[in-house]
Coordinates of C-alpha atoms and ligand atoms in Angstrom, one line a residue:
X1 CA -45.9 51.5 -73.2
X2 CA -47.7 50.1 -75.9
X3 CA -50.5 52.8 -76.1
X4 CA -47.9 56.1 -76.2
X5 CA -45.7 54.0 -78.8
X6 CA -49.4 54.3 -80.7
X7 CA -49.8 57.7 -79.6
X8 CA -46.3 58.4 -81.1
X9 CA -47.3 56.3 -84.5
X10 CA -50.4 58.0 -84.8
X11 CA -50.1 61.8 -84.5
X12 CA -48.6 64.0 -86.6
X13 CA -46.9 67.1 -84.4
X14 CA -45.3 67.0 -81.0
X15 CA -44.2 69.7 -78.1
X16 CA -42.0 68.1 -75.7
X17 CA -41.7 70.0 -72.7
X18 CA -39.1 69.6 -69.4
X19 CA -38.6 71.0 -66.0
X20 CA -37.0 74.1 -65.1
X21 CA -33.1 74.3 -64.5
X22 CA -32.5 71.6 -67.0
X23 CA -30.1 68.5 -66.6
X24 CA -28.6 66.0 -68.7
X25 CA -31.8 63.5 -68.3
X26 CA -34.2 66.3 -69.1
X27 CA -32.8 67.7 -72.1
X28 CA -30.8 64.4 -73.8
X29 CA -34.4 62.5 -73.3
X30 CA -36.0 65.6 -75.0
X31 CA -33.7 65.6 -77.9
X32 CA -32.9 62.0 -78.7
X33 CA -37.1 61.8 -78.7
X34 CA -37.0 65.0 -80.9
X35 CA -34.6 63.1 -83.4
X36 CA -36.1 60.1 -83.0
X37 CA -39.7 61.6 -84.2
X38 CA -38.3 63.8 -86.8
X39 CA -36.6 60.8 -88.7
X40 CA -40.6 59.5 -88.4
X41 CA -41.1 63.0 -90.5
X42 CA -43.3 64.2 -87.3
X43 CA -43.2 67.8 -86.6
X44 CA -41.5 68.4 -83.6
X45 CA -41.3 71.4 -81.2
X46 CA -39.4 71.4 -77.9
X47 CA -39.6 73.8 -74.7
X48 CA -38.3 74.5 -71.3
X49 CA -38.1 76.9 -69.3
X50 CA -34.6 77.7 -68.6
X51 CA -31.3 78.2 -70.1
X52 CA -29.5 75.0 -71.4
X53 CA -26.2 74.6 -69.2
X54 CA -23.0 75.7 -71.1
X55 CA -21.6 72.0 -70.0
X56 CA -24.3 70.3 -71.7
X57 CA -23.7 72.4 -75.5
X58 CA -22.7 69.3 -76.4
X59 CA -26.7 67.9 -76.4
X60 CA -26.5 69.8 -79.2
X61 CA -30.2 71.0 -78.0
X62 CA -32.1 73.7 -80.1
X63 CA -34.7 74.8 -77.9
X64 CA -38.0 76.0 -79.4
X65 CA -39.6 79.6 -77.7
X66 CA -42.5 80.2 -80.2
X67 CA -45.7 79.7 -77.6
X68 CA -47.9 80.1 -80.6
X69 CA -47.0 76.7 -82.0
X70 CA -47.9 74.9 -78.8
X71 CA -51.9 74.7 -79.5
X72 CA -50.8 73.5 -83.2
X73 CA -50.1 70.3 -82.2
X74 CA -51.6 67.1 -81.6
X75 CA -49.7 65.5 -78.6
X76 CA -48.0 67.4 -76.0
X77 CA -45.5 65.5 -73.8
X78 CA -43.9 66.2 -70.5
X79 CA -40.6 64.7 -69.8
X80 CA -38.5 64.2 -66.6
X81 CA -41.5 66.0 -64.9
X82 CA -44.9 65.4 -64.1
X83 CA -46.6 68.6 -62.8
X84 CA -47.5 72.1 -64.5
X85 CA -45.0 73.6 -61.9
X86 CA -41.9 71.8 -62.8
X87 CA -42.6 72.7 -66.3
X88 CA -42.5 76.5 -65.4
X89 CA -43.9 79.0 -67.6
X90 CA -44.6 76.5 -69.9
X91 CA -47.2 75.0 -67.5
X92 CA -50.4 76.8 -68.6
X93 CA -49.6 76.2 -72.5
X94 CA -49.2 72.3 -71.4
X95 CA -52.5 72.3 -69.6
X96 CA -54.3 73.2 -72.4
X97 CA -53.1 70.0 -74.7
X98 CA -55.3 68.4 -76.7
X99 CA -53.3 65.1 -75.7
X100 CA -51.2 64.8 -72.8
X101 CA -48.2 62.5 -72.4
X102 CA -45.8 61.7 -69.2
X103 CA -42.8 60.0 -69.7
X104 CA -41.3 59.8 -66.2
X105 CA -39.2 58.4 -63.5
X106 CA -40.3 61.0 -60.8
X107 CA -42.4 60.3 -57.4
X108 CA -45.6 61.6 -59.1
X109 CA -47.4 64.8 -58.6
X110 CA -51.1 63.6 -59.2
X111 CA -51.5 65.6 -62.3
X112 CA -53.8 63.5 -65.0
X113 CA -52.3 62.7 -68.2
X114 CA -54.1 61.2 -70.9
X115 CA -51.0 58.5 -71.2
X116 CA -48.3 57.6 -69.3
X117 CA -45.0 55.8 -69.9
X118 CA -43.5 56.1 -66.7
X119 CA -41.2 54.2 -64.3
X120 CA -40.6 55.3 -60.6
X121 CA -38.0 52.7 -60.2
X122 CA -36.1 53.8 -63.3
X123 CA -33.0 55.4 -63.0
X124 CA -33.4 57.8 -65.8
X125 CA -36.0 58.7 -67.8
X126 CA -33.6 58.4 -70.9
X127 CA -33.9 54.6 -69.9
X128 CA -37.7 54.7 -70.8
X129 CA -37.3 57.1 -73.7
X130 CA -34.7 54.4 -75.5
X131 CA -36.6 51.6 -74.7
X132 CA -39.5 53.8 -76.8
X133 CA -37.5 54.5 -79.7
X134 CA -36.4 51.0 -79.8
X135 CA -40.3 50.0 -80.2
X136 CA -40.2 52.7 -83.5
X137 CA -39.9 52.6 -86.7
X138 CA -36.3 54.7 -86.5
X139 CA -33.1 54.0 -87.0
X140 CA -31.1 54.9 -83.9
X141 CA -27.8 57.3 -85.3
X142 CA -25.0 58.3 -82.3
X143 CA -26.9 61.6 -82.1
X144 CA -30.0 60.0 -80.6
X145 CA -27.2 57.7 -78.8
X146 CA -25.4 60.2 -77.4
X147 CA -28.0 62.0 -76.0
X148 CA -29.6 58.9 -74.5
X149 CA -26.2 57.9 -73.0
X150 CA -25.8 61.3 -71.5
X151 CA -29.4 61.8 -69.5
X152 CA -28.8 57.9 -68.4
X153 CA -25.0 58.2 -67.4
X154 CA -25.7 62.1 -65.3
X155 CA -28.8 60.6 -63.3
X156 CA -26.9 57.5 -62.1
X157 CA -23.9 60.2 -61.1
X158 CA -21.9 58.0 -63.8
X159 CA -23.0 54.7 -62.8
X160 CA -22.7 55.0 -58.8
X161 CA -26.4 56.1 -57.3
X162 CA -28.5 53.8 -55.7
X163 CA -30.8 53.2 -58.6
X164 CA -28.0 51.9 -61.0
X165 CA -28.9 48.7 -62.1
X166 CA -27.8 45.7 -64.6
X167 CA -30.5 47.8 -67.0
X168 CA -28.8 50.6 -66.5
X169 CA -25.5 49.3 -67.8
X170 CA -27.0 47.5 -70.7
X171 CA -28.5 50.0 -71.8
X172 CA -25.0 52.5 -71.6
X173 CA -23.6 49.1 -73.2
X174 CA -26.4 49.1 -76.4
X175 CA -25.5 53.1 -77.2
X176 CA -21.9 52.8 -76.8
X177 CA -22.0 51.0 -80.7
X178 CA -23.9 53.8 -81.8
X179 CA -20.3 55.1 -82.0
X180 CA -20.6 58.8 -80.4
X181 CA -17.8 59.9 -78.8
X182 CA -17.8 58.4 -75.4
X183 CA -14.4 59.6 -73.9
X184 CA -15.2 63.1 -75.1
X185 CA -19.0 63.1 -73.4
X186 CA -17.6 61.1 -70.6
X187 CA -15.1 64.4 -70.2
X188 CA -17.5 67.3 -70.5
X189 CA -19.9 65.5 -67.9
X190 CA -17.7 64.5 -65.1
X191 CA -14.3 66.0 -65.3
X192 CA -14.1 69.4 -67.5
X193 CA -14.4 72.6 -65.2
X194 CA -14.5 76.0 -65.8
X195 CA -11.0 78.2 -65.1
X196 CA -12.9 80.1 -62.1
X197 CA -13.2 76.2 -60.2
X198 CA -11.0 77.5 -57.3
X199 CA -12.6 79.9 -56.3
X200 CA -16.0 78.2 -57.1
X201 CA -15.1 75.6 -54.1
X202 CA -13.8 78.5 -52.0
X203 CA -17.3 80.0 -52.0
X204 CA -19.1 76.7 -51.4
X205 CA -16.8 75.8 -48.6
X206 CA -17.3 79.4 -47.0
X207 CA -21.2 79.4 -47.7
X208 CA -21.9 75.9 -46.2
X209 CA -23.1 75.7 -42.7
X210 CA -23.9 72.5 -40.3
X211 CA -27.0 71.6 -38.5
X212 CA -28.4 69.3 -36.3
X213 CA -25.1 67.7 -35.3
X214 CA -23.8 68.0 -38.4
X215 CA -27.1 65.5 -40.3
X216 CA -27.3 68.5 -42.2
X217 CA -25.6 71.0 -44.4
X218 CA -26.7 74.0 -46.1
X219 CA -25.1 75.9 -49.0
X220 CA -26.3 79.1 -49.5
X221 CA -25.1 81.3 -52.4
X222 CA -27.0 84.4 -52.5
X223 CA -27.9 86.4 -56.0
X224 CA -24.5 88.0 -56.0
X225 CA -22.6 84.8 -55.2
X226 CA -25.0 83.2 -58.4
X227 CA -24.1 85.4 -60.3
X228 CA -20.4 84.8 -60.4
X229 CA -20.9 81.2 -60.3
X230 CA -24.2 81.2 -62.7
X231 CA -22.8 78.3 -64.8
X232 CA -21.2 76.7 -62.2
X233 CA -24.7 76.9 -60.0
X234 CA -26.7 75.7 -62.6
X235 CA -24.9 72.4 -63.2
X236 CA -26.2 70.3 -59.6
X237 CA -22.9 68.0 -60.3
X238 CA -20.5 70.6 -59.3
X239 CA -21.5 70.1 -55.6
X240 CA -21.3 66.4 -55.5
X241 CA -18.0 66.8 -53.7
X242 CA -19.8 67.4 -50.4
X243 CA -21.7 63.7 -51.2
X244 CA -21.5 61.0 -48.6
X245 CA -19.6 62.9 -45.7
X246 CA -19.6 60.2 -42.9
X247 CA -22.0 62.2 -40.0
X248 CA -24.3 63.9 -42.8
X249 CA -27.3 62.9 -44.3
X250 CA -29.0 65.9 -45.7
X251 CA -27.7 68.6 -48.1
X252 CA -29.7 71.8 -48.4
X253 CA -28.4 74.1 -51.4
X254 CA -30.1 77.1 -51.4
X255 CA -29.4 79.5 -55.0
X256 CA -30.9 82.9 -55.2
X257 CA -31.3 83.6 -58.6
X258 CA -33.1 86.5 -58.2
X259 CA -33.1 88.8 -55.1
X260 CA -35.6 87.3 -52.9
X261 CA -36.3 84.3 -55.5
X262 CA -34.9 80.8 -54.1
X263 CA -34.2 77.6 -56.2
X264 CA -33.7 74.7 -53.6
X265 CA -32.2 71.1 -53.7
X266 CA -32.1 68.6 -51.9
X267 CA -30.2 65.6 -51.4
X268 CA -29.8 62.6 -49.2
X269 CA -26.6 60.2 -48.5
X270 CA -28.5 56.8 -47.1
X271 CA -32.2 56.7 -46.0
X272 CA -33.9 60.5 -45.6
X273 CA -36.6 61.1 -47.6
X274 CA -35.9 64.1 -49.3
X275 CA -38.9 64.2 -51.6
X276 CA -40.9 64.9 -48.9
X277 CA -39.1 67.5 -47.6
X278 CA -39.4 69.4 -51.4
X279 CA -42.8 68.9 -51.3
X280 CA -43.0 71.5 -48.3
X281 CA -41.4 73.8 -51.0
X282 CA -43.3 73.8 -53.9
X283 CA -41.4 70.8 -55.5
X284 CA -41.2 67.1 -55.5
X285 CA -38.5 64.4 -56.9
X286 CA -36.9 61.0 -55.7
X287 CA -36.3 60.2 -52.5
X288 CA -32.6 61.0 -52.7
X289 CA -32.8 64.0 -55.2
X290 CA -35.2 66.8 -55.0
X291 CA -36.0 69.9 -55.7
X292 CA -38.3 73.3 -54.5
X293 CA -38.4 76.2 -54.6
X294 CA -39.0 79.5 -52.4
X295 CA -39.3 84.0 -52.0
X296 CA -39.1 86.0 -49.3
X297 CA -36.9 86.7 -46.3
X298 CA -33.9 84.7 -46.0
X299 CA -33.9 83.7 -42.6
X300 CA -37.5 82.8 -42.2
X301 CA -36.9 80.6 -44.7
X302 CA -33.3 79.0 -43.5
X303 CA -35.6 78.1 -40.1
X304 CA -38.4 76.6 -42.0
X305 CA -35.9 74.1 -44.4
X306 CA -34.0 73.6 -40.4
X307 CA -37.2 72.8 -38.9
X308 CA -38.7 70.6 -42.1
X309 CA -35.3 68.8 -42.1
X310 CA -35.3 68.2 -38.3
X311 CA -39.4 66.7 -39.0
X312 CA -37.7 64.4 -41.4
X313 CA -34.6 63.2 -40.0
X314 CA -36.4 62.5 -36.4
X315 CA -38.6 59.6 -38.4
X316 CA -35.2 57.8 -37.9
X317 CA -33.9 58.8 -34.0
X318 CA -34.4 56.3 -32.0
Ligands
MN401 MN1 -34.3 62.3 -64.6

């Protein structure tokens, strides 16, 4: 911690980067360190590769897409994330930093940073970016607050996932008297949804299948499907009602954003592994939250997340 506060001290421009199909985490930790470093009069660029999710507007998030100021800086920092893949099109720019910075919460990738502040057993990686900015020379406003409070409220699920802890709280405690509003963020995060809702569930309740005795489920919504439900999609909290059926462990949701392009997440209820299931699929994670990706032909690749699943839920048969 002590050498990227000096790292952050030190230089003079920064390009924060994220991983692709943005959440709360990624893009509050990005901004509230953006804020943070621009009250230090830093220069300050931020990228990711993907489309900020109309449900988070309120982040307030101006992303940067100029590639050309990438090499300018000093210090490039990767956030939420740690490998070129998660960062998306961004990747190769990242690789060729002068000074590379991880702040993470992720099982890692084994990609070698020049400094790390990172956390596996954190529950956010908001967490780690306030407990930086509380270590700087800044004074925190309810913008920084608000995003902070945001990335560390969506990865708990609102205070309920496994990794919750007393920090966790604390923490959500501290920003609260940064005086943002909290009933209004609270709102947009876990209760506002679009008109088309209805019909949203419809879709998922006719696109998920069972498997393996029910251990599994599978949403599929293909590029049409996506396309009607882009916003929808793109926010990973609108399928939490299918979380902790009693019988199922593993939830497969497969979006085709593209014809023939896959995003894939994974989640588990109680003990599966689901990181290394993602990492069959060009991804990585937690252990109860991943993500992949995939192309190509539909079914070969339904049987490949059946029989990868199977691999992983068999480690617990007795
Ligand atoms: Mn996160």
């Amino acid at each position: 911690m002590e050498e990227v506060i000096e790292v952050l001290n030190k230089y003079k421009s920064f390009a924060l980067f994220c991983h692709l199909s943005p959440d709360a985490d990624a893009l509050g930790s990005m901004n509230a360190l953006r804020l943070a470093l621009k009250k230090m009069d830093k220069k300050v660029y931020i990228y990711c590769d993907g489309k900020v999710p109309k449900v988070l507007s309120f982040l307030k998030v101006q992303l940067d897409t100029k590639v050309s100021n990438i090499a300018k800086c000093d210090v490039c920092i990767m956030m939420d994330c740690n490998s070129l893949d998660r960062v998306g099109k961004y990747g190769q720019y990242f690789d060729k930093a002068q000074i590379k910075v991880n702040i993470d919460h992720h099982q890692s990738m084994n990609y070698q940073f020049d400094y790390e502040y990172v956390n596996r057993q954190s529950p956010s990686t908001a967490d780690l970016v306030y407990e930086l900015i509380k270590n700087l020379d800044v004074k925190i406003n309810s913008d920084i607050a608000l995003n902070l409070y945001a990335g560390l409220a969506s990865d708990t699920g609102c205070f309920q996932h496994p990794g919750t802890n007393q920090l966790s709280h604390k923490h959500a405690y501290e920003l609260i008297n940064y005086n943002f509003d909290l009933r209004d963020v609270n709102y947009k995060m876990f209760k506002e949804k679009p008109s088309n809702y209805l019909y949203f569930y419809k879709s998922v309740l006719r696109n998920t299948k069972s498997y393996l005795n029910e251990k599994l489920y599978i949403i599929f919504f293909n590029h049409r499907a996506y396309k009607r439900f882009e916003h929808i999609c793109d926010n990973s909290a609108s399928f939490q009602f299918l979380d902790g059926i009693d019988g199922n462990e593993i939830r497969v949701k497969i979006i085709e954003k593209q014809k023939g392009f896959y995003t894939l997440s994974f989640r588990a209820n109680k003990y599966a592994n689901v990181c290394e299931i993602a990492k069959k699929f060009d991804g990585g994670g937690h252990k109860m939250a991943s993500g992949g990706k995939a192309t190509g032909n539909y079914k070969e690749l339904l049987s490949k997340i059946i029989s990868v699943c199977k691999e992983e839920l068999d480690k617990y048969e007795k």
